[in-house]
Amino acid sequence: MKVGVGYSLHPDSREAARKAARFAAARSGPPALTFLFTTEGYNQEEILETVMAETGTPKLVGASGAGIITAEGIKKHGVEVVTLAGEGITARTALVEMLSERADETGRELAEKLLSGQTPGEGTVFVFPDGLAGNIARMLRGIYDVLGSRFTYAGGGTGDNMHFFRTYQMTETGVASGAVAAALVAGCSFATGMGHGWEPFGPPLLITRTRGKVVFEIDEQPAFQVYSRRLGGITSEEFPDCAVRYPLGVPDLTGRFIIRDPFKLGADDSIEFVTEVPYRAVAHLMRYTSPESLTRAALEATVQARKSVNFPRFALIFDCVSRFLLMGEHADRELEAIRNTLGGVPVAGFLTFGEVGSCASGPPLFYNKTFLIAMGGTSL
């Protein structure tokens, strides 16, 4: 396996894409698959066209984010290209409109396109849904209904530079918004690790009335009133700062907490979340203690993934933008610590609007405020 990673901060779309693609392809040779990560402020169609021409890649999957993750730090504007080459490496891609009201069908349609009438024995599915869409968790269940437990799942919600207006998903067939892009990769090994570093506190909460991403009642009382009391009587003006530091956590079947990020208040004391919170779910308030606690979780996830690949060649990082904003200057220190843990293994990735991952052979889930790393390499 040969891997090339290149990035550029050049403001011109074609020039940035050209520099990043040439640098990556020069190190890998002709790729079987290319990953493309971008930010807003560029002409996404021009970037895709240029990367396709420069790499000659037959398959590509890409996403926009709130920043790109590079070996030299996290950059708020830029273009990053990862080329993957090697005998026996195969990839299939799909780009499907993300219909929130029919999310299960969207997932199944995506999975059927990835299979293309054939069924690999194993592989890794990278999924990049529009991070502004609804019912992403249901879409992921639709994918799992078709593909099942023989695949590893990784990825993240596409984002913009915190304008919450439009995000982009890409394959070699084109650029879309309001869609989900995916690639099924076989012929190489991937292992994932996840962590967030948030800690539960206080007694459990029962989610008693929801619609979509909005929670109207907790413990059969207006959601914000309960949230406010638990935090000592915060006001609506204090909510934005508290929401960053005190999300909800819903335990999964393994007892690990899936974070749900509060976003904004409604006039009726409802709380809108970044991602749906299940009706009748038992949740806990979670708290942020220090940048070190978040970094420790990311390093544990990195070590977990690193140990599971015999010969690691590269790492893709999907890191929630809210972690980045909360950590401030500590975010680049975290990345430096991760790079030191990985030695000379190249890294790439982007700041996500939600993260896609699976534990063991379980279904893919949608996370918030989480660090996810996918370590790629070979078993021999």
Coordinates of C-alpha atoms in Angstrom, one line a residue:
M1 CA 0.0 0.0 0.0
K2 CA 1.2 3.5 -0.8
V3 CA -0.5 6.6 0.5
G4 CA -0.1 10.3 -0.4
V5 CA -1.3 13.2 1.6
G6 CA -1.2 16.8 0.4
Y7 CA -2.9 20.0 1.3
S8 CA -2.9 23.6 0.3
L9 CA -4.1 26.9 1.8
H10 CA -4.0 28.8 -1.5
P11 CA -7.2 30.9 -1.9
D12 CA -7.7 30.0 -5.5
S13 CA -9.8 26.9 -5.9
R14 CA -8.0 25.3 -8.9
E15 CA -4.5 26.2 -7.6
A16 CA -5.2 24.8 -4.1
A17 CA -6.6 21.6 -5.6
R18 CA -3.7 21.3 -8.0
K19 CA -1.1 21.7 -5.3
A20 CA -2.7 19.3 -2.9
A21 CA -3.4 16.7 -5.5
R22 CA 0.0 16.7 -7.1
F23 CA 1.7 16.4 -3.8
A24 CA -0.4 13.4 -2.8
A25 CA -0.3 11.6 -6.1
A26 CA 3.5 12.0 -6.4
R27 CA 3.8 9.9 -3.2
S28 CA 1.3 7.2 -3.9
G29 CA 1.3 6.8 -7.6
P30 CA -2.0 6.2 -9.5
P31 CA -4.6 5.8 -6.8
A32 CA -7.4 3.4 -6.5
L33 CA -9.3 5.8 -4.2
T34 CA -8.9 9.5 -3.3
F35 CA -10.3 11.2 -0.2
L36 CA -11.0 15.0 -0.7
F37 CA -11.6 17.3 2.3
T38 CA -12.4 21.0 1.7
T39 CA -13.8 24.1 3.4
E40 CA -16.2 26.7 2.3
G41 CA -15.0 29.7 0.3
Y42 CA -13.9 27.6 -2.6
N43 CA -15.7 26.6 -5.8
Q44 CA -16.3 23.0 -4.9
E45 CA -16.9 21.9 -8.5
E46 CA -13.6 23.4 -9.7
I47 CA -11.8 21.6 -6.8
L48 CA -13.3 18.3 -7.7
E49 CA -12.6 18.7 -11.4
T50 CA -9.0 19.6 -10.8
V51 CA -8.3 16.8 -8.3
M52 CA -9.8 14.2 -10.7
A53 CA -7.6 15.5 -13.5
E54 CA -4.4 15.7 -11.4
T55 CA -4.7 12.3 -9.7
G56 CA -6.4 10.3 -12.5
T57 CA -8.4 8.6 -9.7
P58 CA -11.2 6.2 -10.7
K59 CA -13.0 6.7 -7.4
L60 CA -13.3 9.6 -5.1
V61 CA -15.2 10.5 -1.9
G62 CA -15.2 13.9 -0.3
A63 CA -16.6 16.2 2.3
S64 CA -16.6 19.8 3.3
G65 CA -15.8 20.7 6.9
A66 CA -15.3 23.5 9.4
G67 CA -11.6 23.0 8.9
I68 CA -9.1 20.5 7.6
I69 CA -6.8 18.5 9.8
T70 CA -3.2 18.4 8.6
A71 CA 0.2 17.3 9.9
E72 CA 1.0 21.0 10.6
G73 CA -2.2 21.7 12.5
I74 CA -5.9 22.4 12.0
K75 CA -6.6 24.9 9.2
K76 CA -9.9 26.8 9.0
H77 CA -9.5 27.2 5.2
G78 CA -7.9 24.8 2.8
V79 CA -8.0 21.8 0.5
E80 CA -6.7 18.3 1.5
V81 CA -6.2 15.3 -0.7
V82 CA -5.4 11.7 0.4
T83 CA -4.5 9.2 -2.4
L84 CA -4.6 5.4 -1.7
A85 CA -2.9 3.0 -4.0
G86 CA -2.0 -0.7 -3.8
E87 CA -2.5 -4.0 -5.4
G88 CA -5.9 -5.5 -4.5
I89 CA -7.4 -2.2 -3.1
T90 CA -10.8 -1.6 -4.5
A91 CA -13.4 1.0 -3.9
R92 CA -17.0 1.7 -4.7
T93 CA -18.7 5.0 -4.1
A94 CA -22.2 6.4 -4.0
L95 CA -23.9 9.8 -3.7
V96 CA -27.5 9.9 -2.8
E97 CA -29.9 12.7 -1.9
M98 CA -30.5 12.8 1.9
L99 CA -34.2 12.8 2.4
S100 CA -34.8 13.2 6.1
E101 CA -38.4 12.1 6.0
R102 CA -37.3 8.8 4.3
A103 CA -34.0 8.4 6.0
D104 CA -34.1 4.6 6.3
E105 CA -34.8 4.3 2.6
T106 CA -31.9 6.7 1.8
G107 CA -29.6 4.5 3.8
R108 CA -30.7 1.3 2.1
E109 CA -30.5 2.9 -1.3
L110 CA -26.9 4.1 -0.6
A111 CA -25.9 0.6 0.6
E112 CA -27.4 -1.1 -2.5
K113 CA -25.4 1.3 -4.7
L114 CA -22.2 0.5 -2.8
L115 CA -22.7 -3.2 -3.3
S116 CA -23.4 -2.8 -7.0
G117 CA -24.7 -6.4 -7.2
Q118 CA -21.6 -7.8 -5.5
T119 CA -20.9 -8.6 -1.8
P120 CA -17.3 -8.2 -0.6
G121 CA -16.5 -10.4 2.3
E122 CA -15.4 -7.5 4.4
G123 CA -14.3 -3.9 4.1
T124 CA -14.8 -0.4 5.5
V125 CA -17.6 2.0 4.7
F126 CA -16.8 5.7 4.9
V127 CA -20.0 7.8 5.3
F128 CA -20.2 11.6 4.9
P129 CA -23.8 12.8 5.3
D130 CA -24.9 16.4 5.2
G131 CA -24.3 17.5 8.9
L132 CA -27.3 19.9 8.7
A133 CA -29.7 17.1 7.7
G134 CA -32.2 15.4 10.0
N135 CA -32.5 11.7 10.9
I136 CA -28.9 10.8 10.2
A137 CA -29.0 8.1 12.8
R138 CA -32.0 6.5 11.0
M139 CA -30.1 6.7 7.6
L140 CA -27.2 4.9 9.2
R141 CA -29.6 2.1 10.4
G142 CA -30.8 1.8 6.8
I143 CA -27.2 1.3 5.6
Y144 CA -26.7 -1.4 8.3
D145 CA -29.9 -3.2 7.4
V146 CA -28.3 -3.9 4.0
L147 CA -24.6 -4.2 4.8
G148 CA -24.7 -5.7 8.2
S149 CA -21.9 -6.4 10.7
R150 CA -19.1 -7.6 8.3
F151 CA -18.1 -4.0 7.6
T152 CA -16.3 -1.3 9.7
Y153 CA -18.0 2.1 9.6
A154 CA -16.4 5.5 9.9
G155 CA -16.9 9.1 8.8
G156 CA -18.5 12.4 9.8
G157 CA -21.2 14.9 9.0
T158 CA -20.1 17.5 6.5
G159 CA -20.0 21.1 7.7
D160 CA -19.2 24.7 6.8
N161 CA -17.4 27.4 8.7
M162 CA -20.1 27.7 11.4
H163 CA -22.6 29.5 9.1
F164 CA -24.9 26.4 9.2
F165 CA -26.0 27.3 5.7
R166 CA -24.7 24.8 3.1
T167 CA -22.3 21.8 3.2
Y168 CA -20.9 19.7 0.4
Q169 CA -20.6 16.0 -0.3
M170 CA -18.6 14.6 -3.2
T171 CA -17.8 11.6 -5.3
E172 CA -16.2 11.3 -8.7
T173 CA -19.7 11.8 -10.2
G174 CA -20.1 15.3 -8.8
V175 CA -20.7 17.7 -5.9
A176 CA -24.0 17.8 -4.0
S177 CA -25.5 19.5 -1.0
G178 CA -28.2 17.9 1.1
A179 CA -26.9 14.5 0.3
V180 CA -24.8 11.7 1.7
A181 CA -21.5 10.5 0.0
A182 CA -20.0 7.1 0.8
A183 CA -17.2 4.7 -0.2
L184 CA -16.8 1.0 0.4
V185 CA -13.1 0.2 0.6
A186 CA -11.8 -3.3 0.4
G187 CA -8.3 -4.8 0.1
C188 CA -6.8 -2.9 3.1
S189 CA -7.2 -2.9 6.8
F190 CA -8.9 -0.2 8.8
A191 CA -9.5 0.0 12.6
T192 CA -11.3 2.8 14.4
G193 CA -11.1 4.4 17.8
M194 CA -13.5 6.8 19.4
G195 CA -13.6 9.0 22.5
H196 CA -15.0 12.2 23.9
G197 CA -13.8 12.8 27.5
W198 CA -17.2 14.1 28.8
E199 CA -18.3 13.0 32.3
P200 CA -21.9 12.3 33.5
F201 CA -23.1 14.0 36.7
G202 CA -26.3 14.2 38.6
P203 CA -29.3 11.8 38.5
P204 CA -30.7 10.5 35.2
L205 CA -33.2 12.4 33.0
L206 CA -36.1 10.9 31.0
I207 CA -36.8 12.4 27.6
T208 CA -40.6 12.6 27.6
R209 CA -41.6 14.7 24.5
T210 CA -39.7 15.2 21.3
R211 CA -40.2 16.0 17.6
G212 CA -37.2 15.7 15.2
K213 CA -34.2 17.5 16.8
V214 CA -36.4 19.4 19.3
V215 CA -36.8 18.2 22.9
F216 CA -40.0 19.7 24.4
E217 CA -40.1 18.0 27.7
I218 CA -37.7 16.3 30.1
D219 CA -39.2 14.4 33.1
E220 CA -42.6 15.7 31.8
Q221 CA -41.6 19.3 32.4
P222 CA -40.4 22.0 29.9
A223 CA -37.0 21.0 28.7
F224 CA -35.1 24.2 29.4
Q225 CA -36.6 24.6 32.9
V226 CA -35.2 21.2 33.8
Y227 CA -31.9 21.9 32.2
S228 CA -31.7 25.3 33.9
R229 CA -32.4 23.9 37.4
R230 CA -29.8 21.2 37.0
L231 CA -27.2 23.9 36.3
G232 CA -28.2 26.1 39.2
G233 CA -30.8 28.2 37.6
I234 CA -29.1 29.5 34.4
T235 CA -30.9 32.1 32.3
S236 CA -31.6 31.9 28.5
E237 CA -28.8 34.4 28.0
E238 CA -26.4 32.0 29.7
F239 CA -27.6 29.0 27.7
P240 CA -25.2 29.3 24.7
D241 CA -22.1 29.1 26.8
C242 CA -23.6 26.4 29.1
A243 CA -24.7 24.3 26.1
V244 CA -21.2 24.0 24.8
R245 CA -20.0 22.7 28.2
Y246 CA -23.0 20.7 29.4
P247 CA -24.5 18.5 26.6
L248 CA -26.6 15.4 27.2
G249 CA -25.3 11.9 27.2
V250 CA -27.4 8.8 26.3
P251 CA -25.8 5.5 27.2
D252 CA -25.6 2.9 24.4
L253 CA -25.8 -0.9 24.9
T254 CA -22.2 -1.0 26.0
G255 CA -22.7 1.7 28.6
R256 CA -20.7 4.3 26.7
F257 CA -22.3 7.7 26.4
I258 CA -23.4 9.0 23.1
I259 CA -23.3 12.8 23.3
R260 CA -26.1 15.0 22.1
D261 CA -25.3 18.7 21.7
P262 CA -27.8 21.4 22.7
F263 CA -28.1 24.0 19.9
K264 CA -30.7 26.7 20.6
L265 CA -33.8 27.5 22.7
G266 CA -37.4 27.7 21.6
A267 CA -39.9 30.3 22.8
D268 CA -41.7 27.5 24.6
D269 CA -38.7 26.5 26.7
S270 CA -37.9 23.6 24.3
I271 CA -34.3 22.8 23.3
E272 CA -33.2 22.1 19.8
F273 CA -30.2 19.7 19.5
V274 CA -27.7 19.2 16.7
T275 CA -28.9 15.6 16.4
E276 CA -32.2 13.8 17.4
V277 CA -32.5 12.7 21.0
P278 CA -34.6 9.5 21.2
Y279 CA -38.1 9.7 22.8
R280 CA -38.1 7.9 26.2
A281 CA -34.3 7.8 26.3
V282 CA -32.7 7.9 29.7
A283 CA -30.0 10.7 29.5
H284 CA -27.5 12.3 31.8
L285 CA -26.1 15.8 31.9
M286 CA -22.4 15.6 30.9
R287 CA -19.7 18.0 31.9
Y288 CA -16.4 19.2 30.5
T289 CA -13.6 19.3 33.1
S290 CA -10.5 20.3 31.2
P291 CA -8.8 20.2 27.8
E292 CA -6.6 17.4 29.2
S293 CA -9.7 15.2 29.7
L294 CA -10.6 15.6 26.1
T295 CA -7.1 15.0 24.9
R296 CA -6.8 11.9 27.1
A297 CA -9.9 10.4 25.4
A298 CA -8.5 11.2 21.9
L299 CA -5.2 9.6 22.7
E300 CA -6.9 6.5 24.1
A301 CA -8.9 6.2 20.9
T302 CA -5.7 6.6 18.9
V303 CA -3.8 3.9 20.8
Q304 CA -6.8 1.6 20.4
A305 CA -6.9 2.0 16.6
R306 CA -3.1 1.8 16.3
K307 CA -2.9 -1.5 18.1
S308 CA -5.5 -3.0 15.8
V309 CA -3.6 -2.6 12.6
N310 CA -0.4 -4.6 12.1
F311 CA 1.3 -2.2 9.7
P312 CA -0.4 1.3 9.8
R313 CA 0.2 3.5 6.8
F314 CA -2.1 6.5 7.5
A315 CA -4.8 7.9 9.8
L316 CA -8.0 9.7 9.0
I317 CA -9.3 11.9 11.8
F318 CA -12.9 13.1 12.1
D319 CA -13.1 15.5 15.0
C320 CA -16.3 17.4 16.1
V321 CA -16.0 21.1 15.5
S322 CA -17.5 21.9 18.9
R323 CA -14.5 20.1 20.6
F324 CA -12.2 22.2 18.5
L325 CA -14.0 25.5 19.5
L326 CA -14.1 24.5 23.2
M327 CA -10.4 23.5 23.3
G328 CA -9.1 26.6 21.6
E329 CA -5.3 26.6 21.4
H330 CA -5.2 23.2 23.0
A331 CA -6.7 21.7 19.9
D332 CA -3.4 21.9 18.0
R333 CA -1.6 20.5 21.1
E334 CA -3.9 17.6 21.1
L335 CA -3.2 16.9 17.4
E336 CA 0.6 17.1 18.1
A337 CA 0.2 14.6 20.9
I338 CA -1.7 12.3 18.5
R339 CA 1.0 12.6 15.8
N340 CA 3.7 11.8 18.4
T341 CA 1.7 8.7 19.4
L342 CA 1.5 7.6 15.8
G343 CA 5.2 8.2 15.0
G344 CA 5.7 9.0 11.3
V345 CA 2.2 7.9 10.2
P346 CA 0.7 10.7 8.1
V347 CA -2.6 12.1 9.2
A348 CA -5.5 13.9 7.5
G349 CA -9.1 14.7 8.1
F350 CA -11.6 17.4 8.8
L351 CA -13.7 19.1 11.5
T352 CA -17.1 17.5 11.4
F353 CA -20.7 18.3 12.2
G354 CA -21.2 15.0 14.0
E355 CA -19.3 11.7 13.7
V356 CA -20.0 8.3 12.3
G357 CA -18.6 5.2 14.0
S358 CA -19.3 1.7 15.1
C359 CA -18.1 -0.3 18.1
A360 CA -16.9 -3.9 17.4
S361 CA -19.3 -5.4 14.9
G362 CA -22.3 -3.2 15.9
P363 CA -24.2 -0.8 13.8
P364 CA -22.9 2.6 12.9
L365 CA -24.1 5.4 15.2
F366 CA -24.1 9.2 14.9
Y367 CA -22.1 11.0 17.6
N368 CA -21.6 14.6 18.7
K369 CA -18.6 16.2 20.4
T370 CA -16.5 13.1 19.7
F371 CA -13.1 12.4 18.3
L372 CA -12.9 9.5 15.8
I373 CA -9.8 8.1 14.1
A374 CA -9.7 5.5 11.3
M375 CA -6.3 3.8 11.1
G376 CA -5.5 2.4 7.6
G377 CA -2.8 -0.1 6.8
T378 CA -2.1 -3.7 6.0
S379 CA -2.2 -7.0 7.9
L380 CA 1.0 -8.3 6.2

